[in-house]
PDB file of C-alpha atoms in Angstrom:
ATOM      1  CA  MET H   1      12.466  27.810 -14.949  1.00 45.00           C
ATOM      2  CA  SER H   2      10.467  28.099 -11.571  1.00 52.00           C
ATOM      3  CA  ASP H   3       9.920  25.418  -9.174  1.00 54.00           C
ATOM      4  CA  PHE H   4       5.929  25.302 -10.318  1.00 54.00           C
ATOM      5  CA  ASP H   5       7.626  24.323 -13.676  1.00 79.00           C
ATOM      6  CA  LEU H   6       9.719  21.633 -12.617  1.00 84.00           C
ATOM      7  CA  GLU H   7       6.459  20.140 -10.651  1.00 85.00           C
ATOM      8  CA  ARG H   8       4.450  20.789 -13.327  1.00 88.00           C
ATOM      9  CA  LEU H   9       7.237  18.829 -15.883  1.00 89.00           C
ATOM     10  CA  GLY H  10       7.104  16.241 -12.849  1.00 91.00           C
ATOM     11  CA  ASP H  11       3.580  15.405 -13.526  1.00 90.00           C
ATOM     12  CA  VAL H  12       4.206  15.094 -17.188  1.00 89.00           C
ATOM     13  CA  TRP H  13       7.159  13.270 -16.471  1.00 91.00           C
ATOM     14  CA  ARG H  14       5.362  10.624 -13.694  1.00 90.00           C
ATOM     15  CA  GLN H  15       2.490   9.676 -16.543  1.00 85.00           C
ATOM     16  CA  GLN H  16       2.032   5.897 -15.956  1.00 82.00           C
ATOM     17  CA  PRO H  17       3.632   3.086 -18.606  1.00 82.00           C
ATOM     18  CA  ASP H  18       0.584   1.527 -20.294  1.00 82.00           C
ATOM     19  CA  ALA H  19      -0.830  -1.720 -19.403  1.00 86.00           C
ATOM     20  CA  ALA H  20       0.623  -3.623 -21.844  1.00 87.00           C
ATOM     21  CA  GLU H  21       4.098  -1.669 -21.354  1.00 86.00           C
ATOM     22  CA  MET H  22       3.554  -2.933 -17.671  1.00 89.00           C
ATOM     23  CA  GLU H  23       2.358  -6.362 -18.209  1.00 90.00           C
ATOM     24  CA  ARG H  24       6.188  -6.596 -20.594  1.00 90.00           C
ATOM     25  CA  LEU H  25       7.833  -5.693 -17.324  1.00 91.00           C
ATOM     26  CA  GLN H  26       6.466  -7.857 -15.003  1.00 91.00           C
ATOM     27  CA  ARG H  27       6.951 -10.438 -17.266  1.00 92.00           C
ATOM     28  CA  THR H  28      11.125  -9.751 -17.617  1.00 92.00           C
ATOM     29  CA  ALA H  29      10.944  -9.346 -13.913  1.00 92.00           C
ATOM     30  CA  ALA H  30       8.914 -12.709 -13.275  1.00 93.00           C
ATOM     31  CA  ALA H  31      12.309 -13.888 -15.708  1.00 93.00           C
ATOM     32  CA  VAL H  32      14.772 -12.155 -14.257  1.00 92.00           C
ATOM     33  CA  SER H  33      13.967 -13.361 -10.418  1.00 90.00           C
ATOM     34  CA  ARG H  34      13.662 -16.716 -11.804  1.00 92.00           C
ATOM     35  CA  ARG H  35      17.197 -16.580 -13.298  1.00 91.00           C
ATOM     36  CA  ALA H  36      18.815 -15.199 -10.448  1.00 89.00           C
ATOM     37  CA  ARG H  37      17.189 -17.497  -8.315  1.00 89.00           C
ATOM     38  CA  TYR H  38      18.242 -20.250 -10.124  1.00 91.00           C
ATOM     39  CA  SER H  39      21.852 -18.813 -10.248  1.00 88.00           C
ATOM     40  CA  GLN H  40      21.837 -18.504  -6.468  1.00 85.00           C
ATOM     41  CA  ILE H  41      21.232 -22.362  -6.202  1.00 90.00           C
ATOM     42  CA  VAL H  42      23.889 -23.076  -8.304  1.00 91.00           C
ATOM     43  CA  ASP H  43      26.511 -20.679  -6.630  1.00 87.00           C
ATOM     44  CA  VAL H  44      25.495 -22.236  -3.909  1.00 87.00           C
ATOM     45  CA  ALA H  45      25.498 -25.956  -4.961  1.00 91.00           C
ATOM     46  CA  ALA H  46      28.676 -25.414  -6.567  1.00 89.00           C
ATOM     47  CA  ALA H  47      30.242 -24.405  -3.163  1.00 88.00           C
ATOM     48  CA  VAL H  48      28.455 -27.438  -1.532  1.00 90.00           C
ATOM     49  CA  ALA H  49      30.272 -29.576  -3.985  1.00 92.00           C
ATOM     50  CA  ILE H  50      34.019 -28.341  -3.898  1.00 90.00           C
ATOM     51  CA  ALA H  51      33.890 -28.054  -0.211  1.00 90.00           C
ATOM     52  CA  GLY H  52      32.536 -31.700  -0.414  1.00 92.00           C
ATOM     53  CA  VAL H  53      35.369 -32.878  -2.661  1.00 91.00           C
ATOM     54  CA  VAL H  54      38.248 -30.900  -0.574  1.00 90.00           C
ATOM     55  CA  ILE H  55      36.753 -32.790   2.484  1.00 91.00           C
ATOM     56  CA  SER H  56      36.808 -36.429   1.110  1.00 91.00           C
ATOM     57  CA  LEU H  57      40.577 -35.377  -0.555  1.00 89.00           C
ATOM     58  CA  VAL H  58      41.698 -34.483   3.147  1.00 90.00           C
ATOM     59  CA  ALA H  59      39.590 -37.021   4.822  1.00 90.00           C
ATOM     60  CA  SER H  60      41.653 -39.861   2.565  1.00 91.00           C
ATOM     61  CA  ASN H  61      44.789 -38.246   3.438  1.00 86.00           C
ATOM     62  CA  PRO H  62      44.424 -37.046   7.167  1.00 86.00           C
ATOM     63  CA  ARG H  63      47.989 -35.178   7.477  1.00 89.00           C
ATOM     64  CA  GLY H  64      48.574 -32.365   9.226  1.00 89.00           C
ATOM     65  CA  ASP H  65      48.924 -30.107   6.101  1.00 89.00           C
ATOM     66  CA  ALA H  66      46.405 -31.754   3.883  1.00 89.00           C
ATOM     67  CA  VAL H  67      44.084 -30.384   6.444  1.00 89.00           C
ATOM     68  CA  LEU H  68      45.569 -27.194   7.000  1.00 91.00           C
ATOM     69  CA  MET H  69      45.370 -26.345   3.072  1.00 90.00           C
ATOM     70  CA  GLY H  70      41.452 -27.817   2.841  1.00 90.00           C
ATOM     71  CA  THR H  71      40.506 -25.701   5.813  1.00 91.00           C
ATOM     72  CA  ALA H  72      42.259 -22.420   3.773  1.00 92.00           C
ATOM     73  CA  ALA H  73      40.623 -23.515   0.409  1.00 90.00           C
ATOM     74  CA  ILE H  74      37.159 -23.421   2.114  1.00 90.00           C
ATOM     75  CA  LEU H  75      37.487 -20.665   3.913  1.00 91.00           C
ATOM     76  CA  VAL H  76      38.647 -18.655   0.366  1.00 90.00           C
ATOM     77  CA  LEU H  77      35.258 -20.291  -1.032  1.00 88.00           C
ATOM     78  CA  LEU H  78      33.753 -19.264   1.440  1.00 88.00           C
ATOM     79  CA  TYR H  79      34.986 -15.257   1.575  1.00 88.00           C
ATOM     80  CA  SER H  80      34.506 -15.464  -1.953  1.00 86.00           C
ATOM     81  CA  ASN H  81      31.154 -16.329  -2.098  1.00 82.00           C
ATOM     82  CA  PHE H  82      30.393 -13.738   0.367  1.00 81.00           C
ATOM     83  CA  ARG H  83      32.171 -11.343  -0.952  1.00 79.00           C
ATOM     84  CA  GLN H  84      30.618 -11.735  -4.751  1.00 76.00           C
ATOM     85  CA  ARG H  85      27.182 -11.675  -3.175  1.00 74.00           C
ATOM     86  CA  LYS H  86      27.691  -8.400  -1.381  1.00 69.00           C
ATOM     87  CA  LEU H  87      29.293  -7.232  -4.702  1.00 65.00           C
ATOM     88  CA  ARG H  88      26.414  -8.038  -6.196  1.00 63.00           C
ATOM     89  CA  GLN H  89      24.235  -6.272  -3.787  1.00 57.00           C
ATOM     90  CA  VAL H  90      26.027  -2.548  -4.296  1.00 52.00           C
TER      91      VAL H  90
ATOM     92  CA  MET S   1       1.397   3.430  -4.199  1.00 41.00           C
ATOM     93  CA  GLU S   2       4.316   4.881  -6.185  1.00 42.00           C
ATOM     94  CA  GLN S   3       3.560   8.231  -4.536  1.00 40.00           C
ATOM     95  CA  GLY S   4       2.860   8.860  -1.320  1.00 38.00           C
ATOM     96  CA  GLN S   5       3.404   5.189   0.665  1.00 40.00           C
ATOM     97  CA  SER S   6       6.920   3.806   1.437  1.00 43.00           C
ATOM     98  CA  TRP S   7       8.376   1.030   3.073  1.00 50.00           C
ATOM     99  CA  GLY S   8      10.999   2.548   4.822  1.00 49.00           C
ATOM    100  CA  THR S   9      11.307   5.135   7.266  1.00 45.00           C
ATOM    101  CA  ASP S  10      13.930   8.166   8.777  1.00 44.00           C
ATOM    102  CA  ASP S  11      12.592   7.188  12.556  1.00 44.00           C
ATOM    103  CA  PRO S  12      14.458   4.566  13.706  1.00 43.00           C
ATOM    104  CA  SER S  13      11.684   4.454  16.413  1.00 43.00           C
ATOM    105  CA  ILE S  14       9.356   3.188  13.843  1.00 43.00           C
ATOM    106  CA  THR S  15       9.449  -0.421  12.797  1.00 44.00           C
ATOM    107  CA  ALA S  16       9.535  -1.356   9.359  1.00 53.00           C
ATOM    108  CA  ALA S  17       6.910  -3.107   7.622  1.00 61.00           C
ATOM    109  CA  PRO S  18       8.658  -6.623   5.815  1.00 76.00           C
ATOM    110  CA  LEU S  19       9.196  -6.308   2.028  1.00 81.00           C
ATOM    111  CA  PRO S  20       6.768  -6.986  -0.077  1.00 87.00           C
ATOM    112  CA  PRO S  21       7.481  -9.702  -2.564  1.00 88.00           C
ATOM    113  CA  PHE S  22       9.475  -8.634  -5.225  1.00 90.00           C
ATOM    114  CA  GLU S  23       6.369  -9.077  -8.245  1.00 89.00           C
ATOM    115  CA  ARG S  24       4.802  -6.324  -5.863  1.00 91.00           C
ATOM    116  CA  ILE S  25       7.864  -4.024  -5.978  1.00 93.00           C
ATOM    117  CA  VAL S  26       7.844  -4.330  -9.231  1.00 93.00           C
ATOM    118  CA  ALA S  27       4.273  -3.503  -9.749  1.00 92.00           C
ATOM    119  CA  ASP S  28       4.550  -0.379  -7.664  1.00 92.00           C
ATOM    120  CA  TYR S  29       8.045   0.851  -8.699  1.00 94.00           C
ATOM    121  CA  GLY S  30       8.010  -0.476 -12.239  1.00 93.00           C
ATOM    122  CA  PRO S  31       6.910   2.425 -13.912  1.00 94.00           C
ATOM    123  CA  LEU S  32       9.835   4.649 -11.913  1.00 95.00           C
ATOM    124  CA  ILE S  33      12.257   1.572 -12.951  1.00 95.00           C
ATOM    125  CA  THR S  34      10.742   2.244 -17.075  1.00 93.00           C
ATOM    126  CA  ARG S  35      11.629   6.031 -16.850  1.00 93.00           C
ATOM    127  CA  ILE S  36      14.896   5.885 -15.286  1.00 95.00           C
ATOM    128  CA  ALA S  37      15.580   3.613 -18.192  1.00 94.00           C
ATOM    129  CA  ALA S  38      14.425   5.739 -20.599  1.00 92.00           C
ATOM    130  CA  SER S  39      15.724   9.005 -19.352  1.00 92.00           C
ATOM    131  CA  TYR S  40      19.329   7.097 -19.801  1.00 93.00           C
ATOM    132  CA  GLU S  41      18.979   4.503 -22.726  1.00 90.00           C
ATOM    133  CA  ALA S  42      17.536   5.662 -26.053  1.00 89.00           C
ATOM    134  CA  ASP S  43      17.542   2.776 -28.185  1.00 90.00           C
ATOM    135  CA  PRO S  44      14.975   0.411 -27.201  1.00 90.00           C
ATOM    136  CA  SER S  45      16.555  -2.495 -27.166  1.00 91.00           C
ATOM    137  CA  LEU S  46      19.741  -1.556 -25.152  1.00 91.00           C
ATOM    138  CA  ARG S  47      16.729  -0.107 -23.044  1.00 92.00           C
ATOM    139  CA  GLU S  48      14.795  -3.585 -22.228  1.00 92.00           C
ATOM    140  CA  ASP S  49      18.709  -4.640 -21.129  1.00 93.00           C
ATOM    141  CA  LEU S  50      19.126  -1.829 -19.425  1.00 94.00           C
ATOM    142  CA  THR S  51      15.834  -2.607 -17.511  1.00 94.00           C
ATOM    143  CA  GLN S  52      16.614  -5.963 -16.951  1.00 94.00           C
ATOM    144  CA  GLN S  53      19.703  -5.041 -15.444  1.00 94.00           C
ATOM    145  CA  ILE S  54      17.701  -2.733 -13.300  1.00 95.00           C
ATOM    146  CA  LEU S  55      15.543  -5.555 -12.436  1.00 94.00           C
ATOM    147  CA  LEU S  56      18.112  -7.898 -11.320  1.00 93.00           C
ATOM    148  CA  ALA S  57      20.095  -5.170  -9.470  1.00 92.00           C
ATOM    149  CA  VAL S  58      17.002  -4.870  -7.420  1.00 92.00           C
ATOM    150  CA  TRP S  59      16.262  -8.494  -6.694  1.00 91.00           C
ATOM    151  CA  GLN S  60      20.032  -8.602  -5.702  1.00 88.00           C
ATOM    152  CA  ALA S  61      20.276  -5.911  -3.256  1.00 89.00           C
ATOM    153  CA  LEU S  62      16.976  -6.232  -1.528  1.00 88.00           C
ATOM    154  CA  PRO S  63      18.433  -8.404   1.590  1.00 85.00           C
ATOM    155  CA  SER S  64      20.456  -5.095   1.694  1.00 84.00           C
ATOM    156  CA  TYR S  65      17.497  -2.717   2.411  1.00 87.00           C
ATOM    157  CA  ARG S  66      17.755  -1.669   5.889  1.00 82.00           C
ATOM    158  CA  ALA S  67      14.863   0.798   5.678  1.00 78.00           C
ATOM    159  CA  ASP S  68      16.739   3.571   6.341  1.00 80.00           C
ATOM    160  CA  ALA S  69      15.765   4.864   3.727  1.00 82.00           C
ATOM    161  CA  SER S  70      11.935   4.664   1.997  1.00 89.00           C
ATOM    162  CA  LEU S  71      11.791   1.698  -0.555  1.00 92.00           C
ATOM    163  CA  LYS S  72      11.047   4.569  -3.337  1.00 93.00           C
ATOM    164  CA  THR S  73      14.733   5.982  -2.564  1.00 93.00           C
ATOM    165  CA  PHE S  74      16.724   2.612  -2.423  1.00 93.00           C
ATOM    166  CA  ILE S  75      15.258   1.607  -5.459  1.00 94.00           C
ATOM    167  CA  ALA S  76      15.833   4.564  -7.255  1.00 95.00           C
ATOM    168  CA  ARG S  77      19.560   4.489  -6.135  1.00 93.00           C
ATOM    169  CA  VAL S  78      20.002   1.401  -7.680  1.00 93.00           C
ATOM    170  CA  ALA S  79      18.458   1.982 -10.576  1.00 95.00           C
ATOM    171  CA  GLN S  80      20.317   5.242 -11.279  1.00 93.00           C
ATOM    172  CA  ASN S  81      23.637   3.351  -9.929  1.00 92.00           C
ATOM    173  CA  ARG S  82      22.778   0.760 -12.624  1.00 93.00           C
ATOM    174  CA  SER S  83      21.628   2.988 -15.333  1.00 94.00           C
ATOM    175  CA  ILE S  84      25.446   5.096 -15.248  1.00 92.00           C
ATOM    176  CA  SER S  85      27.859   1.644 -15.067  1.00 90.00           C
ATOM    177  CA  PHE S  86      25.270   0.654 -17.582  1.00 92.00           C
ATOM    178  CA  VAL S  87      26.039   3.926 -20.186  1.00 89.00           C
ATOM    179  CA  THR S  88      29.692   4.466 -18.856  1.00 87.00           C
ATOM    180  CA  LYS S  89      30.266   0.967 -20.467  1.00 84.00           C
ATOM    181  CA  GLN S  90      28.748   1.289 -23.548  1.00 77.00           C
ATOM    182  CA  VAL S  91      31.222   3.959 -24.115  1.00 60.00           C
ATOM    183  CA  ARG S  92      29.548   6.272 -25.554  1.00 58.00           C
ATOM    184  CA  GLN S  93      27.116   9.382 -24.954  1.00 54.00           C
ATOM    185  CA  PRO S  94      23.339   7.502 -25.404  1.00 51.00           C
ATOM    186  CA  PRO S  95      22.230   8.611 -28.659  1.00 53.00           C
ATOM    187  CA  VAL S  96      19.738  11.689 -28.567  1.00 52.00           C
ATOM    188  CA  ALA S  97      17.433   9.116 -30.438  1.00 51.00           C
ATOM    189  CA  GLU S  98      14.202   8.582 -32.611  1.00 49.00           C
ATOM    190  CA  LEU S  99      11.344   8.960 -29.953  1.00 47.00           C
ATOM    191  CA  PRO S 100      10.175   6.028 -28.346  1.00 49.00           C
ATOM    192  CA  GLU S 101       7.645   5.131 -31.073  1.00 47.00           C
ATOM    193  CA  LYS S 102       4.620   3.618 -27.712  1.00 48.00           C
ATOM    194  CA  LEU S 103       4.780   7.393 -26.421  1.00 47.00           C
ATOM    195  CA  GLU S 104       2.922   8.198 -29.624  1.00 43.00           C
ATOM    196  CA  ALA S 105       1.307   5.127 -30.088  1.00 43.00           C
ATOM    197  CA  ASP S 106      -1.712   3.621 -28.123  1.00 45.00           C
ATOM    198  CA  MET S 107      -3.174   7.233 -27.348  1.00 46.00           C
ATOM    199  CA  PRO S 108      -6.791   6.882 -26.071  1.00 50.00           C
ATOM    200  CA  ASN S 109      -7.334  10.293 -26.306  1.00 58.00           C
ATOM    201  CA  PRO S 110      -5.666  11.445 -29.749  1.00 60.00           C
ATOM    202  CA  GLU S 111      -5.577  15.329 -29.391  1.00 64.00           C
ATOM    203  CA  GLU S 112      -4.839  15.889 -25.670  1.00 61.00           C
ATOM    204  CA  SER S 113      -2.960  12.805 -25.311  1.00 64.00           C
ATOM    205  CA  ALA S 114      -1.057  13.476 -27.869  1.00 68.00           C
ATOM    206  CA  ILE S 115       0.313  17.232 -26.702  1.00 69.00           C
ATOM    207  CA  GLU S 116       0.910  15.200 -23.025  1.00 68.00           C
ATOM    208  CA  ALA S 117       2.741  11.952 -25.077  1.00 75.00           C
ATOM    209  CA  SER S 118       5.156  14.908 -27.421  1.00 82.00           C
ATOM    210  CA  GLU S 119       5.360  17.294 -24.225  1.00 84.00           C
ATOM    211  CA  ARG S 120       6.403  13.363 -22.351  1.00 87.00           C
ATOM    212  CA  ALA S 121       8.402  13.208 -25.312  1.00 88.00           C
ATOM    213  CA  SER S 122      10.247  16.286 -25.598  1.00 89.00           C
ATOM    214  CA  LEU S 123      11.164  16.489 -21.677  1.00 91.00           C
ATOM    215  CA  LEU S 124      12.394  12.846 -22.266  1.00 91.00           C
ATOM    216  CA  GLU S 125      14.765  13.626 -25.254  1.00 91.00           C
ATOM    217  CA  ALA S 126      16.175  16.463 -23.266  1.00 92.00           C
ATOM    218  CA  THR S 127      16.918  14.864 -20.467  1.00 93.00           C
ATOM    219  CA  ARG S 128      18.908  12.608 -22.040  1.00 92.00           C
ATOM    220  CA  ARG S 129      21.228  15.777 -23.804  1.00 92.00           C
ATOM    221  CA  LEU S 130      22.194  16.614 -20.339  1.00 93.00           C
ATOM    222  CA  PRO S 131      25.698  15.434 -18.911  1.00 93.00           C
ATOM    223  CA  LEU S 132      25.224  12.483 -16.422  1.00 91.00           C
ATOM    224  CA  PRO S 133      25.298  14.759 -13.322  1.00 92.00           C
ATOM    225  CA  GLN S 134      22.677  16.719 -14.397  1.00 94.00           C
ATOM    226  CA  ARG S 135      20.494  14.262 -15.578  1.00 94.00           C
ATOM    227  CA  GLN S 136      20.981  12.439 -12.372  1.00 93.00           C
ATOM    228  CA  VAL S 137      19.689  15.539 -10.616  1.00 94.00           C
ATOM    229  CA  ILE S 138      16.786  16.184 -13.087  1.00 94.00           C
ATOM    230  CA  ILE S 139      15.476  12.939 -12.680  1.00 95.00           C
ATOM    231  CA  LEU S 140      15.226  12.467  -9.085  1.00 95.00           C
ATOM    232  CA  VAL S 141      13.827  15.992  -8.990  1.00 94.00           C
ATOM    233  CA  LEU S 142      11.056  15.191 -11.563  1.00 93.00           C
ATOM    234  CA  GLU S 143      10.596  11.691  -9.704  1.00 93.00           C
ATOM    235  CA  GLY S 144       9.153  13.877  -6.769  1.00 92.00           C
ATOM    236  CA  PHE S 145      12.142  13.227  -4.248  1.00 94.00           C
ATOM    237  CA  SER S 146      13.078  16.398  -1.838  1.00 93.00           C
ATOM    238  CA  TYR S 147      16.337  17.873  -2.010  1.00 93.00           C
ATOM    239  CA  PRO S 148      17.823  16.392   1.243  1.00 93.00           C
ATOM    240  CA  GLU S 149      16.938  13.133   0.114  1.00 93.00           C
ATOM    241  CA  ILE S 150      18.662  14.152  -3.815  1.00 94.00           C
ATOM    242  CA  ALA S 151      21.747  15.369  -1.893  1.00 94.00           C
ATOM    243  CA  ASP S 152      21.814  11.906   0.448  1.00 92.00           C
ATOM    244  CA  MET S 153      21.162   9.448  -2.276  1.00 91.00           C
ATOM    245  CA  LEU S 154      23.846  11.006  -4.597  1.00 92.00           C
ATOM    246  CA  ASP S 155      26.158  11.459  -1.560  1.00 92.00           C
ATOM    247  CA  ILE S 156      26.870  15.358  -2.219  1.00 93.00           C
ATOM    248  CA  ALA S 157      26.450  18.253  -0.212  1.00 94.00           C
ATOM    249  CA  PRO S 158      23.186  20.511  -0.571  1.00 93.00           C
ATOM    250  CA  ASN S 159      25.295  23.560  -2.170  1.00 94.00           C
ATOM    251  CA  ALA S 160      26.800  21.545  -4.732  1.00 94.00           C
ATOM    252  CA  LEU S 161      23.197  19.604  -5.496  1.00 94.00           C
ATOM    253  CA  ALA S 162      21.679  23.201  -5.731  1.00 94.00           C
ATOM    254  CA  LEU S 163      24.658  24.227  -8.459  1.00 94.00           C
ATOM    255  CA  ARG S 164      23.793  20.961  -9.878  1.00 94.00           C
ATOM    256  CA  LEU S 165      20.135  21.849 -10.275  1.00 93.00           C
ATOM    257  CA  SER S 166      20.549  25.020 -11.432  1.00 93.00           C
ATOM    258  CA  ARG S 167      22.524  24.154 -14.197  1.00 93.00           C
ATOM    259  CA  ALA S 168      20.542  21.336 -15.374  1.00 93.00           C
ATOM    260  CA  LYS S 169      17.469  23.647 -15.023  1.00 92.00           C
ATOM    261  CA  GLY S 170      19.316  26.310 -17.113  1.00 91.00           C
ATOM    262  CA  ALA S 171      20.266  23.803 -19.588  1.00 92.00           C
ATOM    263  CA  LEU S 172      16.708  21.896 -19.597  1.00 91.00           C
ATOM    264  CA  LYS S 173      14.901  25.211 -19.936  1.00 89.00           C
ATOM    265  CA  SER S 174      16.607  25.854 -23.077  1.00 89.00           C
ATOM    266  CA  MET S 175      16.411  22.974 -25.058  1.00 89.00           C
ATOM    267  CA  LEU S 176      12.620  22.868 -24.328  1.00 86.00           C
ATOM    268  CA  GLU S 177      12.587  26.621 -25.414  1.00 84.00           C
ATOM    269  CA  HIS S 178      14.865  25.646 -28.547  1.00 77.00           C
ATOM    270  CA  ARG S 179      13.004  22.579 -29.317  1.00 67.00           C
ATOM    271  CA  PRO S 180      11.367  22.474 -33.118  1.00 62.00           C
TER     272      PRO S 180
END
């Protein structure tokens, strides 16, 4: 099979989908992007809520070890959030 | 715009244009995504699932796009990676399925279009029969990527690419010649 043949096959391969299929794809894409935005908001909101709870617990019991544990918990939370986002981008 | 226009560049001196909105990206590169999904999954409902996963992966990966390659290359890479992990998770080879019904329906010019659709369906079917590494290469060649781009996308040496491509071409040729 020569490269010329592959070029011709490429032309056959790259035929555009029909309008109905494209419309369906656009609808799917809109739904996917809505869901992704929503779950991103939920992720951030959950992280903020957990951080808030940790801060309020530490504030109600301001001992050295509590501050240390609270800070560590928030750092772990931030790291896991960041890492999750990075992993999704692969 | 699918062919030709690109949002990224290999030349670092050229400033990349800001990314277009997701809807525009889907309009421009949707056909590419559809074709890649179709070449990895024959079952229509699983294909729909795979297409959704690819779209989600593209949406999530877009912030990491650095314009060191064209957007088309970036999207094809994401789509290929997602498709491979999808079929791997299925723990089965995609069935050499019934031809997609759509290819033979909705034809404007019955005779000519039927021949084209049948040729395309045969090509798609033959592509699905290839082992994954060969399939990856042949899909990217059919999509019009250059050999250096493909080697870069698959992270393999040019020699390895040439070998894989030669095997893929041989297998594809044999399948297309022996189709019923």
